[in-house]
Amino acid sequence: MATTKKRIGIVGARGHTGAELIRLVAAHPALELAYVSSRELDGQRVDAHVSDYKGDLHYSSPAHEDLPGLDADVVVLALPNGKASVCVEAFDAAGKYPVIVDLSADYRFDNDWYYSLPELTRNKWRGEKRISNPGCYATAIQLSVAPLKDVLAAPPVCFGVSGYSGAGTTPSDKNNPEKLRDNLMPYSLTGHMHEKEASRHLGVPVEFMPHVAPHFRGLTVTTNLYLSRALKREDVLARFQYAYEGEKLVRVVDEAPWVSQIANKHHAEVGGFAMSADGKRVVIVATLDNLLKGAATQAMQNINRAIGVDEYTAIPV
Ligand SMILES: NC(=O)C1=CN([C@@H]2O[C@H](COP(=O)(O)OP(=O)(O)OC[C@H]3O[C@@H](n4cnc5c(N)ncnc54)[C@H](OP(=O)(O)O)[C@@H]3O)[C@@H](O)[C@H]2O)C=CC1
Ligand SMILES: CC(=O)N[C@@H](CCC(=O)OP(=O)(O)O)C(=O)O
């Protein structure tokens, strides 16, 4: 029996994460692109920019109040922070309620939205159609801390380094290859959005110090955790293996993973588990591709569940 594909619109499709989503949708058996929006690429063929897409679609540039009329079943907002609400309000005003997945930070603190990091929140999903996708560093931090939440003696301290695609396409020091050459650029060393986000969703405070590096994609977070009682390395490892057992997109590895090996991969890796001699301190390293498990792949997991297909559909695992 032929099945009808769900139609998906991507708002902000010129960006790094939007382009990754177009790739994922192009390989999806149950989704087809309804529209992809970009002001800059308006009118241009999508296949001229995303070679994995085979079809005749062109970028368009609808006003936000025209989005509801485009009748997509799923809408992904891949806009810079602060730009999502006008789009969401347009759907409300039109009385249209597609699945909306927001990639920005705009709804990660909003109780009316479902914050979805599937490996940690899957059992809380009650069919919500407004889904806030986690931040890239915040994903790595939460995966590193969650299995040890009940034995923390102090806020975990997380040292993060991201490739510069994490800073989007709007020109800034953080995505300027000249300024990044031979450099490691610290920024937002206290109070970064992902410090607040991870603290809120873990339910314990974390401290986070981000940096951006000259490579394009992939991030690494090294987390120092003080423990309230001494643990053996095998106990720590067992907690992580139990927490992520059967997860196709979170791999627990023995050695500390390298960021160079995670670019273009859809999963996250968590490893290292270096213990202090007294067993009351452990250092954990997590890596993921900020554009994939840190954004588009995680969004696709969330979309898949929302449209009722297997969570890993179209995700190479
Ligand atoms: N990059 C990453 O690693 C991650 C990003 N995110 C989040 O995902 C979202 C998208 O990120 P990313 O793809 O990197 O961003 P980009 O800067 O690469 O792309 C932003 C997109 O939004 C459009 N846009 C830019 N400014 C405006 C504006 N004022 N009004 C409407 N549209 C605009 C751009 O297209 P055009 O100007 O042509 O209209 C472009 O398609 C952001 O909220 C980001 O924080 C989340 C996790 C990881
Ligand atoms: C290198 C770099 O600049 N990274 C971005 C994080 C990208 C991300 O996850 O974005 P949002 O939380 O904004 O959605 C930052 O630190 O703001």
mmCIF file of C-alpha atoms and ligand atoms in Angstrom:
data_model
loop_
_atom_site.group_PDB
_atom_site.id
_atom_site.type_symbol
_atom_site.label_atom_id
_atom_site.label_comp_id
_atom_site.label_asym_id
_atom_site.label_seq_id
_atom_site.Cartn_x
_atom_site.Cartn_y
_atom_site.Cartn_z
ATOM 1 C CA MET A 1 0.000 0.000 0.000
ATOM 2 C CA ALA A 2 1.413 3.387 -0.966
ATOM 3 C CA THR A 3 1.958 5.712 1.973
ATOM 4 C CA THR A 4 1.659 9.468 1.794
ATOM 5 C CA LYS A 5 4.824 11.284 2.686
ATOM 6 C CA LYS A 6 4.666 14.011 5.312
ATOM 7 C CA ARG A 7 5.630 17.443 4.041
ATOM 8 C CA ILE A 8 8.393 19.314 5.846
ATOM 9 C CA GLY A 9 9.357 22.969 5.597
ATOM 10 C CA ILE A 10 12.751 24.258 6.711
ATOM 11 C CA VAL A 11 12.901 27.917 7.673
ATOM 12 C CA GLY A 12 16.509 29.136 7.623
ATOM 13 C CA ALA A 13 17.653 26.506 5.160
ATOM 14 C CA ARG A 14 20.748 28.322 3.894
ATOM 15 C CA GLY A 15 22.502 27.822 7.217
ATOM 16 C CA HIS A 16 24.823 24.998 8.206
ATOM 17 C CA THR A 17 22.162 23.097 10.144
ATOM 18 C CA GLY A 18 19.461 23.707 7.527
ATOM 19 C CA ALA A 19 21.716 22.225 4.839
ATOM 20 C CA GLU A 20 22.332 19.112 6.964
ATOM 21 C CA LEU A 21 18.599 18.711 7.435
ATOM 22 C CA ILE A 22 17.986 18.933 3.697
ATOM 23 C CA ARG A 23 20.481 16.044 3.306
ATOM 24 C CA LEU A 24 18.687 13.953 5.904
ATOM 25 C CA VAL A 25 15.247 14.661 4.424
ATOM 26 C CA ALA A 26 16.527 13.810 0.923
ATOM 27 C CA ALA A 27 17.192 10.252 2.133
ATOM 28 C CA HIS A 28 13.982 9.920 4.154
ATOM 29 C CA PRO A 29 11.305 7.460 3.007
ATOM 30 C CA ALA A 30 8.436 9.209 4.822
ATOM 31 C CA LEU A 31 9.249 12.899 4.324
ATOM 32 C CA GLU A 32 9.355 15.246 1.375
ATOM 33 C CA LEU A 33 10.432 18.852 1.277
ATOM 34 C CA ALA A 34 7.519 21.278 1.057
ATOM 35 C CA TYR A 35 9.704 24.381 1.091
ATOM 36 C CA VAL A 36 13.131 25.559 2.168
ATOM 37 C CA SER A 37 13.471 29.222 2.972
ATOM 38 C CA SER A 38 16.378 31.614 2.599
ATOM 39 C CA ARG A 39 16.339 35.286 1.828
ATOM 40 C CA GLU A 40 19.803 35.160 0.294
ATOM 41 C CA LEU A 41 19.226 32.081 -1.882
ATOM 42 C CA ASP A 42 15.639 32.956 -2.841
ATOM 43 C CA GLY A 43 14.883 31.540 -6.292
ATOM 44 C CA GLN A 44 18.005 29.380 -6.550
ATOM 45 C CA ARG A 45 17.863 25.616 -7.071
ATOM 46 C CA VAL A 46 18.369 23.566 -3.915
ATOM 47 C CA ASP A 47 20.446 20.949 -5.755
ATOM 48 C CA ALA A 48 22.933 23.672 -6.671
ATOM 49 C CA HIS A 49 23.770 24.027 -2.969
ATOM 50 C CA VAL A 50 23.032 20.594 -1.496
ATOM 51 C CA SER A 51 24.164 17.943 -3.945
ATOM 52 C CA ASP A 52 22.524 15.086 -2.020
ATOM 53 C CA TYR A 53 19.147 16.594 -2.829
ATOM 54 C CA LYS A 54 17.788 15.398 -6.178
ATOM 55 C CA GLY A 55 14.726 17.332 -7.240
ATOM 56 C CA ASP A 56 13.433 20.564 -8.650
ATOM 57 C CA LEU A 57 12.773 22.530 -5.488
ATOM 58 C CA HIS A 58 14.021 26.128 -5.305
ATOM 59 C CA TYR A 59 14.672 28.180 -2.177
ATOM 60 C CA SER A 60 11.904 30.632 -1.392
ATOM 61 C CA SER A 61 11.605 33.520 0.984
ATOM 62 C CA PRO A 62 8.087 33.591 2.436
ATOM 63 C CA ALA A 63 7.192 36.203 5.014
ATOM 64 C CA HIS A 64 6.642 34.622 8.409
ATOM 65 C CA GLU A 65 2.906 35.303 8.251
ATOM 66 C CA ASP A 66 2.734 33.289 5.016
ATOM 67 C CA LEU A 67 4.335 30.145 6.508
ATOM 68 C CA PRO A 68 1.064 28.597 7.792
ATOM 69 C CA GLY A 69 -0.433 28.770 4.308
ATOM 70 C CA LEU A 70 2.348 26.561 2.925
ATOM 71 C CA ASP A 71 0.730 23.583 4.640
ATOM 72 C CA ALA A 72 3.692 21.608 5.873
ATOM 73 C CA ASP A 73 3.066 18.819 8.378
ATOM 74 C CA VAL A 74 6.429 19.509 10.022
ATOM 75 C CA VAL A 75 8.200 22.874 10.257
ATOM 76 C CA VAL A 76 11.821 23.188 11.339
ATOM 77 C CA LEU A 77 13.002 26.595 12.464
ATOM 78 C CA ALA A 78 16.751 26.827 11.849
ATOM 79 C CA LEU A 79 17.010 30.566 12.395
ATOM 80 C CA PRO A 80 19.405 32.551 14.581
ATOM 81 C CA ASN A 81 18.404 32.912 18.232
ATOM 82 C CA GLY A 82 15.572 35.361 18.807
ATOM 83 C CA LYS A 83 13.880 34.848 15.420
ATOM 84 C CA ALA A 84 11.620 31.876 16.101
ATOM 85 C CA SER A 85 8.756 33.490 17.958
ATOM 86 C CA VAL A 86 7.372 35.550 15.059
ATOM 87 C CA CYS A 87 7.075 32.323 13.072
ATOM 88 C CA VAL A 88 5.434 30.425 15.930
ATOM 89 C CA GLU A 89 3.015 33.292 16.519
ATOM 90 C CA ALA A 90 2.065 33.227 12.836
ATOM 91 C CA PHE A 91 0.999 29.570 13.152
ATOM 92 C CA ASP A 92 -0.976 30.354 16.298
ATOM 93 C CA ALA A 93 -2.674 33.293 14.609
ATOM 94 C CA ALA A 94 -3.619 31.123 11.633
ATOM 95 C CA GLY A 95 -4.894 28.299 13.860
ATOM 96 C CA LYS A 96 -2.440 25.860 12.244
ATOM 97 C CA TYR A 97 -0.649 23.340 14.432
ATOM 98 C CA PRO A 98 2.018 21.432 12.522
ATOM 99 C CA VAL A 99 4.866 19.747 14.383
ATOM 100 C CA ILE A 100 7.355 22.570 14.991
ATOM 101 C CA VAL A 101 10.966 21.767 15.862
ATOM 102 C CA ASP A 102 12.994 24.804 16.894
ATOM 103 C CA LEU A 103 16.765 24.491 16.644
ATOM 104 C CA SER A 104 17.495 27.767 18.376
ATOM 105 C CA ALA A 105 17.741 28.424 22.100
ATOM 106 C CA ASP A 106 14.439 30.348 22.094
ATOM 107 C CA TYR A 107 12.183 27.700 23.673
ATOM 108 C CA ARG A 108 14.670 25.641 25.704
ATOM 109 C CA PHE A 109 13.468 27.300 28.905
ATOM 110 C CA ASP A 110 9.765 27.310 28.033
ATOM 111 C CA ASN A 111 7.638 24.775 29.901
ATOM 112 C CA ASP A 112 5.059 24.808 27.123
ATOM 113 C CA TRP A 113 7.622 23.269 24.779
ATOM 114 C CA TYR A 114 9.003 19.753 24.957
ATOM 115 C CA TYR A 115 12.795 19.808 25.318
ATOM 116 C CA SER A 116 13.952 16.720 23.516
ATOM 117 C CA LEU A 117 17.345 15.091 23.981
ATOM 118 C CA PRO A 118 15.983 11.626 23.162
ATOM 119 C CA GLU A 119 18.483 9.509 25.070
ATOM 120 C CA LEU A 120 17.673 11.407 28.281
ATOM 121 C CA THR A 121 14.095 12.611 27.836
ATOM 122 C CA ARG A 122 12.439 10.037 25.565
ATOM 123 C CA ASN A 123 10.180 8.631 28.279
ATOM 124 C CA LYS A 124 8.734 12.082 29.034
ATOM 125 C CA TRP A 125 7.353 12.663 25.528
ATOM 126 C CA ARG A 126 3.560 12.745 25.522
ATOM 127 C CA GLY A 127 3.000 13.522 21.870
ATOM 128 C CA GLU A 128 3.867 17.205 22.126
ATOM 129 C CA LYS A 129 4.035 18.944 18.748
ATOM 130 C CA ARG A 130 6.245 21.848 19.818
ATOM 131 C CA ILE A 131 9.729 20.528 20.264
ATOM 132 C CA SER A 132 12.787 22.461 21.365
ATOM 133 C CA ASN A 133 16.004 20.897 20.087
ATOM 134 C CA PRO A 134 18.950 21.027 22.512
ATOM 135 C CA GLY A 135 22.116 23.031 21.961
ATOM 136 C CA CYS A 136 25.213 21.250 20.705
ATOM 137 C CA TYR A 137 27.477 21.712 23.737
ATOM 138 C CA ALA A 138 24.479 21.248 26.044
ATOM 139 C CA THR A 139 23.926 17.817 24.489
ATOM 140 C CA ALA A 140 27.533 16.753 25.140
ATOM 141 C CA ILE A 141 27.458 18.131 28.688
ATOM 142 C CA GLN A 142 24.217 16.395 29.629
ATOM 143 C CA LEU A 143 25.328 13.066 28.175
ATOM 144 C CA SER A 144 28.547 13.346 30.236
ATOM 145 C CA VAL A 145 26.911 14.242 33.549
ATOM 146 C CA ALA A 146 23.506 12.494 33.624
ATOM 147 C CA PRO A 147 24.696 9.015 34.699
ATOM 148 C CA LEU A 148 26.538 10.500 37.710
ATOM 149 C CA LYS A 149 23.974 13.078 38.820
ATOM 150 C CA ASP A 150 23.255 11.357 42.132
ATOM 151 C CA VAL A 151 26.902 11.228 43.259
ATOM 152 C CA LEU A 152 28.105 14.757 42.567
ATOM 153 C CA ALA A 153 29.958 16.594 45.321
ATOM 154 C CA ALA A 154 30.220 19.864 43.376
ATOM 155 C CA PRO A 155 29.065 21.387 40.092
ATOM 156 C CA PRO A 156 30.785 19.595 37.180
ATOM 157 C CA VAL A 157 33.223 21.844 35.326
ATOM 158 C CA CYS A 158 33.107 21.496 31.548
ATOM 159 C CA PHE A 159 35.801 22.706 29.145
ATOM 160 C CA GLY A 160 34.406 22.862 25.619
ATOM 161 C CA VAL A 161 36.009 23.346 22.219
ATOM 162 C CA SER A 162 33.890 23.637 19.080
ATOM 163 C CA GLY A 163 34.607 23.821 15.396
ATOM 164 C CA TYR A 164 33.678 27.191 13.972
ATOM 165 C CA SER A 165 30.581 25.983 12.113
ATOM 166 C CA GLY A 166 29.014 26.177 15.588
ATOM 167 C CA ALA A 167 29.066 29.933 15.241
ATOM 168 C CA GLY A 168 26.772 29.888 12.183
ATOM 169 C CA THR A 169 27.237 31.840 8.964
ATOM 170 C CA THR A 170 26.779 35.404 10.185
ATOM 171 C CA PRO A 171 30.339 36.778 10.107
ATOM 172 C CA SER A 172 32.000 37.154 13.520
ATOM 173 C CA ASP A 173 35.410 36.567 15.107
ATOM 174 C CA LYS A 174 34.202 33.069 16.008
ATOM 175 C CA ASN A 175 33.814 31.957 12.394
ATOM 176 C CA ASN A 176 36.638 34.020 10.901
ATOM 177 C CA PRO A 177 39.304 31.540 9.700
ATOM 178 C CA GLU A 178 41.963 34.292 9.747
ATOM 179 C CA LYS A 179 41.419 35.065 13.410
ATOM 180 C CA LEU A 180 41.124 31.392 14.272
ATOM 181 C CA ARG A 181 44.335 30.318 12.556
ATOM 182 C CA ASP A 182 46.751 28.790 15.130
ATOM 183 C CA ASN A 183 44.302 29.939 17.765
ATOM 184 C CA LEU A 184 41.900 28.713 20.428
ATOM 185 C CA MET A 185 39.382 31.472 21.087
ATOM 186 C CA PRO A 186 37.748 31.591 24.545
ATOM 187 C CA TYR A 187 34.329 33.230 24.825
ATOM 188 C CA SER A 188 31.332 33.480 27.197
ATOM 189 C CA LEU A 189 33.439 31.918 29.974
ATOM 190 C CA THR A 190 30.682 32.297 32.536
ATOM 191 C CA GLY A 191 26.958 32.302 31.932
ATOM 192 C CA HIS A 192 26.959 30.775 28.422
ATOM 193 C CA MET A 193 23.463 29.833 27.296
ATOM 194 C CA HIS A 194 24.403 26.144 27.302
ATOM 195 C CA GLU A 195 25.606 26.373 30.918
ATOM 196 C CA LYS A 196 22.111 27.532 31.849
ATOM 197 C CA GLU A 197 20.443 25.042 29.527
ATOM 198 C CA ALA A 198 22.378 21.997 30.769
ATOM 199 C CA SER A 199 21.948 23.067 34.402
ATOM 200 C CA ARG A 200 18.217 23.459 33.960
ATOM 201 C CA HIS A 201 17.598 20.172 32.204
ATOM 202 C CA LEU A 202 20.001 18.114 34.312
ATOM 203 C CA GLY A 203 18.570 19.635 37.480
ATOM 204 C CA VAL A 204 22.079 20.224 38.854
ATOM 205 C CA PRO A 205 24.327 23.222 38.213
ATOM 206 C CA VAL A 206 27.219 22.858 35.770
ATOM 207 C CA GLU A 207 29.989 25.300 34.915
ATOM 208 C CA PHE A 208 30.996 25.657 31.299
ATOM 209 C CA MET A 209 33.912 27.343 29.533
ATOM 210 C CA PRO A 210 33.569 27.339 25.733
ATOM 211 C CA HIS A 211 36.241 27.884 23.095
ATOM 212 C CA VAL A 212 36.211 27.862 19.329
ATOM 213 C CA ALA A 213 39.004 26.293 17.280
ATOM 214 C CA PRO A 214 40.191 26.452 13.643
ATOM 215 C CA HIS A 215 38.530 23.212 12.520
ATOM 216 C CA PHE A 216 35.113 23.421 10.839
ATOM 217 C CA ARG A 217 32.893 20.858 12.546
ATOM 218 C CA GLY A 218 32.885 18.679 15.639
ATOM 219 C CA LEU A 219 33.083 19.592 19.311
ATOM 220 C CA THR A 220 34.695 18.108 22.381
ATOM 221 C CA VAL A 221 33.742 18.692 26.007
ATOM 222 C CA THR A 222 36.062 17.596 28.829
ATOM 223 C CA THR A 223 34.207 17.463 32.143
ATOM 224 C CA ASN A 224 35.737 17.298 35.613
ATOM 225 C CA LEU A 225 33.395 15.759 38.194
ATOM 226 C CA TYR A 226 33.995 15.579 41.954
ATOM 227 C CA LEU A 227 32.130 12.661 43.502
ATOM 228 C CA SER A 228 30.490 12.466 46.918
ATOM 229 C CA ARG A 229 31.886 8.974 47.480
ATOM 230 C CA ALA A 230 34.769 7.010 46.033
ATOM 231 C CA LEU A 231 33.945 4.982 42.931
ATOM 232 C CA LYS A 232 35.996 2.487 40.970
ATOM 233 C CA ARG A 233 36.519 3.170 37.277
ATOM 234 C CA GLU A 234 34.576 0.013 36.449
ATOM 235 C CA ASP A 235 31.602 1.347 38.454
ATOM 236 C CA VAL A 236 31.639 4.630 36.561
ATOM 237 C CA LEU A 237 31.933 2.833 33.238
ATOM 238 C CA ALA A 238 29.092 0.483 34.199
ATOM 239 C CA ARG A 239 26.826 3.458 34.957
ATOM 240 C CA PHE A 240 27.438 4.889 31.485
ATOM 241 C CA GLN A 241 27.044 1.539 29.759
ATOM 242 C CA TYR A 242 23.747 0.997 31.550
ATOM 243 C CA ALA A 243 22.490 4.518 30.836
ATOM 244 C CA TYR A 244 23.204 4.272 27.108
ATOM 245 C CA GLU A 245 22.647 0.567 26.543
ATOM 246 C CA GLY A 246 21.041 -0.007 23.158
ATOM 247 C CA GLU A 247 21.408 3.631 22.140
ATOM 248 C CA LYS A 248 22.481 3.830 18.516
ATOM 249 C CA LEU A 249 23.553 7.453 18.697
ATOM 250 C CA VAL A 250 25.469 7.505 21.982
ATOM 251 C CA ARG A 251 28.535 5.297 22.192
ATOM 252 C CA VAL A 252 30.369 4.692 25.436
ATOM 253 C CA VAL A 253 34.040 4.211 24.641
ATOM 254 C CA ASP A 254 36.950 3.313 26.882
ATOM 255 C CA GLU A 255 39.544 5.840 25.715
ATOM 256 C CA ALA A 256 38.941 9.587 25.622
ATOM 257 C CA PRO A 257 37.463 10.174 22.121
ATOM 258 C CA TRP A 258 39.066 12.562 19.618
ATOM 259 C CA VAL A 259 37.126 15.351 17.987
ATOM 260 C CA SER A 260 38.933 14.733 14.683
ATOM 261 C CA GLN A 261 37.138 11.395 14.428
ATOM 262 C CA ILE A 262 33.584 12.611 15.014
ATOM 263 C CA ALA A 263 33.173 15.066 12.105
ATOM 264 C CA ASN A 264 30.349 13.935 9.791
ATOM 265 C CA LYS A 265 29.274 11.187 12.203
ATOM 266 C CA HIS A 266 25.733 11.127 13.531
ATOM 267 C CA HIS A 267 26.444 9.762 17.008
ATOM 268 C CA ALA A 268 28.085 11.139 20.152
ATOM 269 C CA GLU A 269 30.942 9.399 21.964
ATOM 270 C CA VAL A 270 31.516 9.508 25.712
ATOM 271 C CA GLY A 271 34.721 8.102 27.171
ATOM 272 C CA GLY A 272 37.954 8.602 29.063
ATOM 273 C CA PHE A 273 36.693 7.990 32.608
ATOM 274 C CA ALA A 274 40.059 8.983 34.081
ATOM 275 C CA MET A 275 39.860 8.491 37.876
ATOM 276 C CA SER A 276 41.883 10.199 40.563
ATOM 277 C CA ALA A 277 43.782 7.912 42.914
ATOM 278 C CA ASP A 278 41.207 8.367 45.689
ATOM 279 C CA GLY A 279 38.276 7.542 43.382
ATOM 280 C CA LYS A 280 36.486 10.801 44.147
ATOM 281 C CA ARG A 281 37.252 12.621 40.911
ATOM 282 C CA VAL A 282 36.596 11.523 37.341
ATOM 283 C CA VAL A 283 37.292 13.258 34.039
ATOM 284 C CA ILE A 284 35.019 12.418 31.103
ATOM 285 C CA VAL A 285 35.336 13.432 27.448
ATOM 286 C CA ALA A 286 32.390 13.687 25.051
ATOM 287 C CA THR A 287 32.580 14.410 21.327
ATOM 288 C CA LEU A 288 29.884 14.986 18.737
ATOM 289 C CA ASP A 289 29.419 16.720 15.412
ATOM 290 C CA ASN A 290 27.739 19.997 16.356
ATOM 291 C CA LEU A 291 25.823 20.069 13.063
ATOM 292 C CA LEU A 292 24.569 16.461 13.390
ATOM 293 C CA LYS A 293 23.982 14.989 16.885
ATOM 294 C CA GLY A 294 24.365 18.594 18.071
ATOM 295 C CA ALA A 295 21.599 19.834 15.746
ATOM 296 C CA ALA A 296 20.208 18.214 12.550
ATOM 297 C CA THR A 297 20.445 14.531 13.475
ATOM 298 C CA GLN A 298 18.917 15.189 16.878
ATOM 299 C CA ALA A 299 16.146 17.155 15.143
ATOM 300 C CA MET A 300 15.571 14.203 12.815
ATOM 301 C CA GLN A 301 15.279 11.825 15.790
ATOM 302 C CA ASN A 302 12.654 14.167 17.191
ATOM 303 C CA ILE A 303 10.800 14.558 13.897
ATOM 304 C CA ASN A 304 10.748 10.799 13.373
ATOM 305 C CA ARG A 305 9.087 10.206 16.709
ATOM 306 C CA ALA A 306 6.647 13.042 16.143
ATOM 307 C CA ILE A 307 5.517 11.596 12.778
ATOM 308 C CA GLY A 308 5.324 8.079 14.197
ATOM 309 C CA VAL A 309 8.191 6.334 12.418
ATOM 310 C CA ASP A 310 11.262 4.650 13.869
ATOM 311 C CA GLU A 311 13.429 7.231 15.636
ATOM 312 C CA TYR A 312 16.462 6.379 13.496
ATOM 313 C CA THR A 313 14.742 6.519 10.091
ATOM 314 C CA ALA A 314 17.100 8.072 7.502
ATOM 315 C CA ILE A 315 19.877 8.482 10.072
ATOM 316 C CA PRO A 316 22.987 6.478 9.155
ATOM 317 C CA VAL A 317 23.780 4.611 12.407
HETATM 318 N N1 LIG B 1 25.706 25.611 14.032
HETATM 319 C C1 LIG B 1 25.550 24.755 15.043
HETATM 320 O O1 LIG B 1 26.462 23.970 15.358
HETATM 321 C C2 LIG B 1 24.287 24.713 15.804
HETATM 322 C C3 LIG B 1 23.300 25.657 15.639
HETATM 323 N N2 LIG B 1 22.171 25.629 16.395
HETATM 324 C C4 LIG B 1 21.149 26.639 16.232
HETATM 325 O O2 LIG B 1 20.456 26.413 15.015
HETATM 326 C C5 LIG B 1 20.061 27.662 14.437
HETATM 327 C C6 LIG B 1 20.655 27.746 13.032
HETATM 328 O O3 LIG B 1 22.061 27.659 13.145
HETATM 329 P P1 LIG B 1 23.022 27.693 11.888
HETATM 330 O O4 LIG B 1 22.481 26.830 10.809
HETATM 331 O O5 LIG B 1 24.381 27.457 12.389
HETATM 332 O O6 LIG B 1 22.869 29.220 11.497
HETATM 333 P P2 LIG B 1 23.336 29.963 10.217
HETATM 334 O O7 LIG B 1 23.817 31.285 10.622
HETATM 335 O O8 LIG B 1 24.285 29.073 9.478
HETATM 336 O O9 LIG B 1 21.963 30.086 9.387
HETATM 337 C C7 LIG B 1 20.937 30.879 9.805
HETATM 338 C C8 LIG B 1 19.788 30.796 8.801
HETATM 339 O O10 LIG B 1 18.823 31.763 9.148
HETATM 340 C C9 LIG B 1 18.644 32.710 8.087
HETATM 341 N N3 LIG B 1 18.665 34.012 8.712
HETATM 342 C C10 LIG B 1 19.726 34.687 9.178
HETATM 343 N N4 LIG B 1 19.355 35.842 9.769
HETATM 344 C C11 LIG B 1 18.006 35.889 9.676
HETATM 345 C C12 LIG B 1 17.036 36.823 10.064
HETATM 346 N N5 LIG B 1 17.361 37.963 10.682
HETATM 347 N N6 LIG B 1 15.739 36.547 9.780
HETATM 348 C C13 LIG B 1 15.395 35.425 9.133
HETATM 349 N N7 LIG B 1 16.278 34.502 8.702
HETATM 350 C C14 LIG B 1 17.572 34.732 8.983
HETATM 351 C C15 LIG B 1 19.765 32.488 7.133
HETATM 352 O O11 LIG B 1 19.339 32.550 5.776
HETATM 353 P P3 LIG B 1 19.107 33.890 4.949
HETATM 354 O O12 LIG B 1 19.959 34.947 5.602
HETATM 355 O O13 LIG B 1 19.520 33.529 3.570
HETATM 356 O O14 LIG B 1 17.642 34.131 5.083
HETATM 357 C C16 LIG B 1 20.179 31.054 7.377
HETATM 358 O O15 LIG B 1 19.421 30.177 6.560
HETATM 359 C C17 LIG B 1 20.586 28.752 15.378
HETATM 360 O O16 LIG B 1 19.575 29.139 16.259
HETATM 361 C C18 LIG B 1 21.706 28.055 16.123
HETATM 362 O O17 LIG B 1 21.929 28.648 17.347
HETATM 363 C C19 LIG B 1 21.928 24.615 17.273
HETATM 364 C C20 LIG B 1 22.860 23.632 17.471
HETATM 365 C C21 LIG B 1 24.137 23.622 16.760
HETATM 366 C C1 LIG B 2 31.163 27.949 18.353
HETATM 367 C C2 LIG B 2 29.862 28.615 18.742
HETATM 368 O O1 LIG B 2 29.717 29.808 18.680
HETATM 369 N N1 LIG B 2 28.891 27.818 19.150
HETATM 370 C C3 LIG B 2 27.597 28.295 19.526
HETATM 371 C C4 LIG B 2 26.717 27.157 19.917
HETATM 372 C C5 LIG B 2 25.888 26.645 18.796
HETATM 373 C C6 LIG B 2 24.543 26.127 19.277
HETATM 374 O O2 LIG B 2 24.308 25.052 19.777
HETATM 375 O O3 LIG B 2 23.614 27.006 19.168
HETATM 376 P P1 LIG B 2 22.401 27.562 20.025
HETATM 377 O O4 LIG B 2 22.437 27.138 21.424
HETATM 378 O O5 LIG B 2 22.543 29.018 19.909
HETATM 379 O O6 LIG B 2 21.237 26.998 19.318
HETATM 380 C C7 LIG B 2 27.653 29.232 20.727
HETATM 381 O O7 LIG B 2 28.498 29.077 21.570
HETATM 382 O O8 LIG B 2 26.741 30.046 20.850
#
